[in-house]
Short mmCIF file of C-alpha atoms and ligand atoms in Angstrom, two decimals:
data_model
loop_
_atom_site.label_atom_id
_atom_site.label_comp_id
_atom_site.label_asym_id
_atom_site.label_seq_id
_atom_site.Cartn_x
_atom_site.Cartn_y
_atom_site.Cartn_z
CA MET A 1 -0.01 0.00 0.01
CA THR A 2 1.34 3.47 -0.85
CA ALA A 3 1.54 6.01 1.96
CA LEU A 4 -1.28 8.50 2.33
CA THR A 5 -0.47 12.04 1.17
CA ASN A 6 -0.69 14.72 3.81
CA LEU A 7 -2.35 17.56 1.95
CA LEU A 8 -0.75 20.08 4.34
CA ASP A 9 2.54 19.24 2.60
CA LEU A 10 1.35 20.61 -0.75
CA ASP A 11 1.69 24.18 -1.97
CA PRO A 12 -0.95 25.62 -4.34
CA ALA A 13 0.72 24.35 -7.53
CA GLN A 14 1.34 20.90 -6.06
CA LEU A 15 -2.28 20.66 -4.99
CA VAL A 16 -3.36 21.42 -8.57
CA ALA A 17 -1.01 18.69 -9.78
CA TYR A 18 -2.31 16.29 -7.16
CA CYS A 19 -5.90 16.93 -8.21
CA GLY A 20 -4.83 16.42 -11.82
CA GLU A 21 -3.54 12.98 -10.90
CA LEU A 22 -6.96 12.22 -9.52
CA GLY A 23 -8.50 13.36 -12.79
CA GLU A 24 -9.86 16.58 -11.29
CA LYS A 25 -9.88 20.10 -12.74
CA PRO A 26 -7.64 22.83 -11.24
CA PHE A 27 -10.58 24.65 -9.62
CA ARG A 28 -11.12 21.63 -7.41
CA ALA A 29 -7.67 22.22 -5.97
CA LYS A 30 -8.67 25.75 -5.14
CA GLN A 31 -11.82 24.53 -3.41
CA LEU A 32 -9.89 21.94 -1.51
CA GLN A 33 -7.28 24.46 -0.47
CA ARG A 34 -9.94 26.79 0.85
CA TRP A 35 -11.49 24.00 2.87
CA ILE A 36 -8.18 23.13 4.38
CA HIS A 37 -6.56 26.51 5.00
CA GLN A 38 -9.55 28.82 5.33
CA PHE A 39 -12.01 26.54 7.09
CA GLY A 40 -9.53 24.39 8.95
CA ALA A 41 -11.18 21.24 7.67
CA GLY A 42 -9.41 18.00 8.57
CA ASP A 43 -12.11 15.65 7.37
CA PHE A 44 -13.09 15.27 3.72
CA GLU A 45 -16.67 14.45 4.69
CA THR A 46 -17.26 18.07 5.71
CA MET A 47 -16.30 19.41 2.26
CA THR A 48 -19.83 19.47 1.08
CA ASP A 49 -19.34 21.15 -2.30
CA LEU A 50 -16.97 18.42 -3.49
CA ALA A 51 -18.56 15.45 -5.20
CA LYS A 52 -19.09 12.46 -2.95
CA SER A 53 -16.95 10.35 -5.24
CA LEU A 54 -14.06 12.76 -4.91
CA ARG A 55 -14.41 12.89 -1.12
CA GLU A 56 -14.32 9.14 -1.00
CA LYS A 57 -11.29 9.02 -3.27
CA LEU A 58 -9.48 11.54 -1.09
CA ALA A 59 -10.33 9.64 2.07
CA THR A 60 -8.53 6.56 0.77
CA ARG A 61 -5.44 8.40 -0.49
CA ALA A 62 -4.90 11.49 1.58
CA HIS A 63 -5.19 13.02 5.02
CA ILE A 64 -4.85 16.46 6.60
CA THR A 65 -2.79 16.22 9.73
CA SER A 66 -0.73 18.70 11.74
CA PRO A 67 1.72 17.58 14.45
CA ALA A 68 -0.01 16.20 17.55
CA ILE A 69 -0.37 18.59 20.47
CA ILE A 70 1.59 17.48 23.53
CA SER A 71 0.69 20.46 25.66
CA ASP A 72 -1.24 23.70 25.35
CA HIS A 73 -0.70 26.49 27.88
CA THR A 74 -1.96 30.00 28.09
CA SER A 75 0.13 32.52 30.04
CA THR A 76 -1.31 35.18 32.33
CA ASP A 77 -0.58 37.76 29.61
CA GLY A 78 -2.61 35.82 27.02
CA THR A 79 0.40 34.28 25.26
CA ARG A 80 -0.49 30.76 24.27
CA LYS A 81 2.06 28.07 23.64
CA TRP A 82 1.69 24.66 22.09
CA LEU A 83 4.28 21.94 22.35
CA LEU A 84 3.99 19.72 19.26
CA ASP A 85 5.16 16.17 18.74
CA VAL A 86 7.19 15.78 15.56
CA GLY A 87 8.08 12.13 16.20
CA GLN A 88 11.10 10.22 17.44
CA GLY A 89 11.08 12.03 20.74
CA ASN A 90 11.33 15.44 19.10
CA ALA A 91 9.04 18.29 19.99
CA VAL A 92 8.80 21.87 18.70
CA GLU A 93 6.92 24.86 19.94
CA THR A 94 4.51 27.34 18.48
CA VAL A 95 3.65 30.53 20.34
CA PHE A 96 0.74 32.90 19.85
CA ILE A 97 1.23 36.45 21.06
CA PRO A 98 -1.94 38.54 21.15
CA GLU A 99 -1.64 42.31 20.96
CA GLU A 100 -4.19 45.02 20.66
CA ASN A 101 -4.43 45.21 16.89
CA ARG A 102 -2.80 42.00 15.84
CA GLY A 103 -2.12 38.40 16.68
CA THR A 104 1.37 37.11 15.99
CA LEU A 105 2.30 33.45 15.66
CA CYS A 106 5.89 32.45 16.27
CA ILE A 107 6.66 29.34 14.24
CA SER A 108 9.43 26.74 14.42
CA THR A 109 11.19 25.41 11.33
CA GLN A 110 13.52 22.75 12.71
CA ALA A 111 13.63 20.41 15.68
CA GLY A 112 16.79 21.71 17.37
CA CYS A 113 19.31 23.82 15.48
CA ALA A 114 22.79 23.25 14.15
CA VAL A 115 23.96 26.86 14.43
CA ASN A 116 24.49 26.51 18.16
CA CYS A 117 24.49 30.12 19.27
CA ARG A 118 25.92 30.55 22.76
CA PHE A 119 22.85 32.25 24.19
CA CYS A 120 20.18 29.94 22.70
CA SER A 121 18.73 26.90 24.41
CA THR A 122 17.48 25.48 21.07
CA GLY A 123 21.05 25.48 19.84
CA LYS A 124 22.15 23.62 22.98
CA GLN A 125 19.87 20.74 21.98
CA GLY A 126 21.84 20.21 18.78
CA PHE A 127 20.18 19.59 15.44
CA ASN A 128 17.55 16.88 15.30
CA ARG A 129 15.84 17.31 11.95
CA ASN A 130 14.20 19.64 9.47
CA LEU A 131 10.46 20.09 9.72
CA THR A 132 8.36 19.20 6.70
CA VAL A 133 6.08 21.68 4.93
CA GLY A 134 3.07 20.11 6.68
CA GLU A 135 4.76 20.47 10.05
CA ILE A 136 5.57 24.13 9.41
CA ILE A 137 2.27 25.28 7.86
CA GLY A 138 0.51 22.86 10.19
CA GLN A 139 1.50 25.13 13.08
CA LEU A 140 -0.42 28.02 11.53
CA TRP A 141 -3.31 25.78 10.53
CA MET A 142 -3.59 24.26 14.01
CA ALA A 143 -3.14 27.56 15.86
CA GLU A 144 -5.57 29.63 13.77
CA PHE A 145 -8.39 27.14 14.11
CA GLU A 146 -7.68 26.18 17.74
CA LEU A 147 -7.80 29.87 18.63
CA ARG A 148 -11.10 30.26 16.78
CA ARG A 149 -12.54 27.22 18.48
CA THR A 150 -11.53 28.55 21.89
CA LYS A 151 -13.16 31.89 21.19
CA GLY A 152 -16.18 30.49 19.40
CA ILE A 153 -15.29 32.21 16.14
CA ALA A 154 -16.55 30.62 12.95
CA PRO A 155 -14.02 29.15 10.52
CA GLY A 156 -13.89 30.56 7.02
CA PRO A 157 -13.22 34.06 5.67
CA LYS A 158 -16.24 35.49 7.49
CA GLY A 159 -14.88 34.62 10.94
CA GLU A 160 -12.43 37.06 12.48
CA ARG A 161 -8.83 36.19 11.62
CA GLN A 162 -6.87 35.40 14.78
CA ILE A 163 -3.39 35.31 13.34
CA THR A 164 -2.51 38.43 11.38
CA ASN A 165 1.27 38.16 11.57
CA VAL A 166 3.73 35.32 11.44
CA VAL A 167 7.31 35.39 12.62
CA MET A 168 9.70 32.55 11.95
CA MET A 169 11.46 33.02 15.23
CA GLY A 170 10.75 29.77 16.97
CA MET A 171 13.08 26.78 17.07
CA GLY A 172 15.53 26.37 14.22
CA GLU A 173 17.24 28.31 11.50
CA PRO A 174 14.66 28.71 8.67
CA LEU A 175 17.24 29.35 5.97
CA LEU A 176 18.89 26.00 6.72
CA ASN A 177 15.57 24.34 5.92
CA PHE A 178 15.00 26.42 2.86
CA GLU A 179 12.60 24.59 0.53
CA PRO A 180 9.98 23.54 3.10
CA THR A 181 10.16 26.99 4.68
CA VAL A 182 9.56 28.75 1.36
CA THR A 183 6.71 26.41 0.43
CA ALA A 184 5.08 27.15 3.80
CA LEU A 185 5.62 30.88 3.20
CA ARG A 186 3.86 30.62 -0.18
CA LEU A 187 0.85 29.11 1.51
CA MET A 188 0.81 31.84 4.12
CA LEU A 189 0.72 34.46 1.34
CA ASP A 190 -1.73 32.67 -0.97
CA ASP A 191 -5.16 34.29 -1.27
CA ASN A 192 -6.86 30.90 -1.30
CA ALA A 193 -5.08 29.98 1.93
CA TYR A 194 -4.13 32.53 4.62
CA GLY A 195 -3.68 35.58 2.38
CA LEU A 196 -1.19 37.27 4.71
CA SER A 197 0.66 40.28 3.39
CA ARG A 198 4.42 39.84 2.82
CA ARG A 199 4.98 42.71 5.20
CA ARG A 200 3.33 40.78 7.99
CA VAL A 201 5.40 37.64 7.58
CA THR A 202 8.91 37.92 9.00
CA LEU A 203 11.69 35.42 8.64
CA SER A 204 14.49 35.65 11.18
CA THR A 205 17.94 34.35 10.35
CA SER A 206 21.26 34.09 12.08
CA GLY A 207 22.84 35.10 8.75
CA VAL A 208 23.03 32.36 6.13
CA VAL A 209 24.24 34.72 3.41
CA PRO A 210 23.63 32.72 0.18
CA MET A 211 20.16 31.76 1.34
CA ILE A 212 19.28 35.40 2.06
CA ASP A 213 19.91 36.04 -1.64
CA LYS A 214 17.91 32.98 -2.62
CA LEU A 215 15.00 34.13 -0.45
CA SER A 216 15.03 37.56 -2.07
CA LYS A 217 14.46 35.90 -5.47
CA GLU A 218 12.04 33.15 -4.46
CA CYS A 219 9.80 34.61 -1.75
CA PRO A 220 10.79 37.98 -0.34
CA VAL A 221 9.10 38.53 3.01
CA ALA A 222 10.10 40.89 5.80
CA LEU A 223 13.58 40.02 7.04
CA ALA A 224 14.99 40.05 10.56
CA VAL A 225 18.67 39.35 11.07
CA SER A 226 20.12 38.25 14.38
CA LEU A 227 23.12 40.51 14.71
CA HIS A 228 23.91 40.37 18.44
CA ALA A 229 27.41 41.80 18.04
CA SER A 230 29.14 44.89 16.72
CA ASN A 231 32.32 43.26 15.45
CA ASP A 232 33.42 39.91 14.07
CA THR A 233 35.49 38.83 17.06
CA LEU A 234 32.50 39.22 19.35
CA ARG A 235 30.09 37.67 16.88
CA ASP A 236 32.36 34.70 16.16
CA GLY A 237 32.12 33.85 19.85
CA LEU A 238 28.31 34.12 19.98
CA ILE A 239 27.23 32.78 16.60
CA PRO A 240 29.68 30.20 15.18
CA LEU A 241 28.18 30.72 11.67
CA ASN A 242 29.82 34.15 11.65
CA LYS A 243 33.14 32.53 10.89
CA LYS A 244 31.67 31.35 7.62
CA TYR A 245 29.69 34.49 6.81
CA PRO A 246 31.30 37.45 8.58
CA LEU A 247 29.58 40.76 9.25
CA ARG A 248 30.70 42.55 6.09
CA GLU A 249 29.25 39.80 3.90
CA LEU A 250 26.10 39.65 5.98
CA LEU A 251 25.49 43.38 5.76
CA ASP A 252 26.11 43.34 2.01
CA ALA A 253 23.48 40.60 1.71
CA CYS A 254 21.07 42.70 3.77
CA ARG A 255 21.58 45.63 1.41
CA ARG A 256 20.95 43.43 -1.61
CA TYR A 257 17.81 42.01 0.02
CA LEU A 258 16.31 45.45 0.35
CA ASP A 259 15.93 45.69 -3.42
CA TYR A 260 13.36 42.91 -3.20
CA ALA A 261 11.97 43.25 0.33
CA PRO A 262 8.38 44.22 1.04
CA ARG A 263 9.65 46.68 3.67
CA ASP A 264 12.33 49.30 3.16
CA PHE A 265 14.35 48.28 6.19
CA ILE A 266 15.92 45.23 7.77
CA THR A 267 15.15 44.47 11.40
CA PHE A 268 18.30 43.73 13.38
CA GLU A 269 17.79 41.67 16.49
CA TYR A 270 20.28 42.20 19.26
CA CYS A 271 20.21 40.03 22.35
CA MET A 272 21.35 42.04 25.37
CA LEU A 273 23.97 40.08 27.30
CA ASP A 274 25.30 41.56 30.49
CA GLY A 275 28.96 42.58 30.17
CA VAL A 276 29.29 40.86 26.79
CA ASN A 277 27.86 43.07 24.03
CA ASP A 278 25.98 45.82 25.87
CA SER A 279 28.37 48.76 26.44
CA ASP A 280 28.03 52.23 24.94
CA GLN A 281 31.18 51.49 22.98
CA HIS A 282 29.46 48.44 21.43
CA ALA A 283 26.47 50.61 20.56
CA ARG A 284 28.66 53.18 18.86
CA GLU A 285 30.49 50.48 16.96
CA LEU A 286 27.12 49.13 15.87
CA VAL A 287 26.01 52.51 14.56
CA ALA A 288 29.14 52.70 12.40
CA LEU A 289 28.70 49.09 11.27
CA VAL A 290 25.17 49.46 9.91
CA LYS A 291 25.48 52.97 8.51
CA ASP A 292 24.85 51.82 4.91
CA VAL A 293 21.88 49.56 5.71
CA PRO A 294 18.42 51.07 6.27
CA CYS A 295 17.39 49.25 9.44
CA LYS A 296 15.55 49.13 12.73
CA PHE A 297 16.84 47.62 15.92
CA ASN A 298 15.00 45.28 18.19
CA LEU A 299 16.87 44.81 21.46
CA ILE A 300 15.96 41.51 23.09
CA PRO A 301 16.62 41.20 26.82
CA PHE A 302 18.41 37.86 27.12
CA ASN A 303 16.26 35.08 28.54
CA PRO A 304 18.60 33.25 30.77
CA PHE A 305 18.88 29.52 31.13
CA PRO A 306 21.27 27.96 33.57
CA GLU A 307 23.63 26.16 31.19
CA SER A 308 24.39 29.35 29.24
CA GLY A 309 26.50 30.98 31.93
CA LEU A 310 25.25 34.32 30.57
CA LYS A 311 23.17 37.02 32.21
CA ARG A 312 20.55 39.46 31.01
CA SER A 313 21.69 43.10 30.80
CA HIS A 314 20.15 45.28 33.46
CA ASN A 315 17.30 47.46 32.32
CA PRO A 316 19.12 50.83 32.71
CA ARG A 317 21.98 49.44 30.58
CA ILE A 318 19.51 48.33 27.88
CA LYS A 319 17.95 51.78 27.89
CA ALA A 320 21.32 53.52 27.68
CA PHE A 321 22.34 51.25 24.79
CA ALA A 322 19.06 52.01 23.00
CA GLN A 323 19.68 55.74 23.57
CA VAL A 324 23.01 55.63 21.73
CA LEU A 325 21.31 53.97 18.75
CA MET A 326 18.39 56.38 18.82
CA ASP A 327 20.68 59.41 19.10
CA ALA A 328 22.29 58.20 15.89
CA GLY A 329 18.87 58.19 14.23
CA LEU A 330 18.19 54.46 14.35
CA VAL A 331 14.67 53.40 15.21
CA THR A 332 15.06 51.12 18.20
CA THR A 333 12.59 49.07 20.20
CA ILE A 334 13.12 46.96 23.26
CA ARG A 335 11.23 43.71 23.14
CA LYS A 336 9.00 42.98 26.03
CA THR A 337 9.54 39.41 27.04
CA ARG A 338 6.21 37.73 27.14
CA GLY A 339 4.80 34.42 28.19
CA ASP A 340 7.75 33.79 30.45
CA ASP A 341 5.58 32.02 33.00
CA ILE A 342 5.12 29.30 30.41
CA ASP A 343 8.71 29.40 29.14
CA ALA A 344 7.62 30.87 25.80
CA ALA A 345 10.17 33.65 25.62
CA CYS A 346 12.85 33.77 22.92
CA GLY A 347 15.47 31.10 23.12
CA GLN A 348 13.61 29.15 25.76
CA LEU A 349 11.71 27.15 23.26
CA ALA A 350 13.54 24.00 24.14
CA GLY A 351 13.04 23.96 27.86
CA GLU A 352 10.17 21.60 27.93
CA VAL A 353 11.14 19.12 25.31
CA GLN A 354 12.25 16.76 28.01
CA ASP A 355 9.62 17.37 30.65
CA ARG A 356 6.65 17.55 28.32
CA THR A 357 3.40 18.04 30.20
CA ARG A 358 4.78 17.56 33.68
CA VAL A 359 3.55 20.78 35.17
CA GLN A 360 5.01 20.04 38.59
CA GLU A 361 8.51 19.83 37.19
CA ARG A 362 8.07 22.95 35.14
CA MET A 363 6.99 24.92 38.16
CA GLN A 364 10.00 23.60 40.02
CA LYS A 365 12.25 24.65 37.20
CA MET A 366 10.77 28.15 37.26
CA ALA A 367 11.46 28.34 41.00
CA GLU A 368 15.07 27.31 40.34
CA TYR A 369 15.46 29.94 37.64
CA LYS A 370 14.04 32.56 39.95
CA LYS A 371 16.49 31.63 42.67
CA LYS A 372 19.34 31.88 40.22
CA PHE A 373 18.31 34.92 38.24
CA GLY A 374 16.14 36.84 40.68
CA GLU A 375 12.44 37.31 41.20
CA ASN A 376 12.18 39.23 37.93
CA PHE A 377 12.84 36.14 35.89
CA GLY A 378 9.65 35.12 34.18
CA LYS A 379 8.14 38.58 34.39
CA ILE A 380 7.45 40.92 31.53
CA VAL A 381 10.24 43.42 31.34
CA GLU A 382 8.56 46.79 31.10
CA ILE A 383 10.85 49.40 29.72
CA THR A 384 9.56 52.75 28.60
CA GLN A 385 11.71 54.54 26.10
N1 SAH B 1 17.35 30.89 14.01
C1 SAH B 1 16.78 32.14 13.77
C2 SAH B 1 15.38 32.28 14.24
C3 SAH B 1 15.03 31.69 15.59
S1 SAH B 1 15.70 32.44 17.01
C4 SAH B 1 17.66 33.24 14.33
O1 SAH B 1 18.59 32.94 15.07
O2 SAH B 1 17.44 34.39 13.97
C5 SAH B 1 14.74 33.95 17.17
C6 SAH B 1 15.47 35.07 17.91
O3 SAH B 1 15.61 34.75 19.32
C7 SAH B 1 16.88 35.30 17.39
O4 SAH B 1 17.15 36.66 17.24
C8 SAH B 1 17.70 34.69 18.48
O5 SAH B 1 19.00 35.18 18.46
C9 SAH B 1 16.93 35.05 19.72
N2 SAH B 1 17.31 34.28 20.91
C10 SAH B 1 17.76 33.03 20.95
N3 SAH B 1 17.98 32.68 22.23
C11 SAH B 1 17.68 33.73 22.99
C12 SAH B 1 17.68 33.99 24.41
N4 SAH B 1 18.04 33.04 25.27
N5 SAH B 1 17.27 35.18 24.86
C13 SAH B 1 16.86 36.13 23.98
N6 SAH B 1 16.84 35.97 22.65
C14 SAH B 1 17.24 34.78 22.15
FE1 SF4 B 2 19.67 28.41 15.94
FE2 SF4 B 2 18.60 30.86 15.99
FE3 SF4 B 2 19.08 29.49 18.27
FE4 SF4 B 2 21.12 30.43 16.85
S1 SF4 B 2 19.51 31.65 17.88
S2 SF4 B 2 20.96 28.38 17.75
S3 SF4 B 2 20.35 30.16 14.78
S4 SF4 B 2 17.61 28.95 16.67
#
């Protein structure tokens, strides 16, 4: 028996081809795609405008399945995090961050990550495997319709869209899982699927230079680049990939990307590490470094985890650092860390892979973190600029 096809793995063109193989016209693919991605249908029986014979055919050859949910937690600030089983003991996380005028979903693209940045707990896990298209788009599919079910909002285009923005900032380096990531991006942008604007879909990379160029040609979405350092020596020590693609090459790639990008700036992420990369001198060096690249800065207070041996910069230091950038005319925001009470903050998206749903252990771990890093650990860092 041949394996069933997971229709979540197919992009619009592949779905047309698939329907063709079944002897169906291209418009059937469009209908099917709407059922799946706009109505969240997982059962062919519910697709009432498809002929019964087609529904029966599909039921014997295909399925619509996203990764199984291991746990589902909502934080006190409304952040909701799902831990998803991607097989062989691997789990990834998807995080929904509600804000006043938008809902952002943070998606994972790999189980683990080979880049192994010093400050990232995903990296510490090592690389397990690339996610498939169905596992990547399945996170959006699952989250959108779970959120609607929770709120009692109807599926379909008439129901209020819950996820308006997607950021590929979960586990993994998206540009090292290029093809499945781009296929999933195409589905996010497709009008017969999620219809998100390119400006509202952001891919974050640690700086895989050739793939930045490839992305600009194949599917330019908003780009965030994890800079985290103002010179190569410092960056080499934080992001091993920098030895392969040093800052000059990375910044040149950013400039080239802007010719294709849906936004006229690159977002630079900068993780604030106490005593490592957070001095005024670093900020001034950074200003000089990016002077030819239209950009915005997003300073991320480091989310500590015990094995890292690193500490979060103190809030006044983060503010002073931001001030140097702003005085030089760079738009700078400081990210509020959210969902910390459920370990959903940046770089913590690996914490629970081992302990799964064991709430007791998780609470214990939080208590340990708090002892180590102070009562503020796990709280939203409120910084007014
Ligand atoms: N691999 C991609 C996308 C996933 S990481 C990348 O590195 O860009 C998303 C963001 O979280 C990156 O900017 C990353 O550097 C940052 N990050 C990782 N670990 C962190 C931590 N412990 N505290 C704060 N930010 C962290
Ligand atoms: Fe990988 Fe990004 Fe973590 Fe670096 S920060 S190890 S690239 S997920």
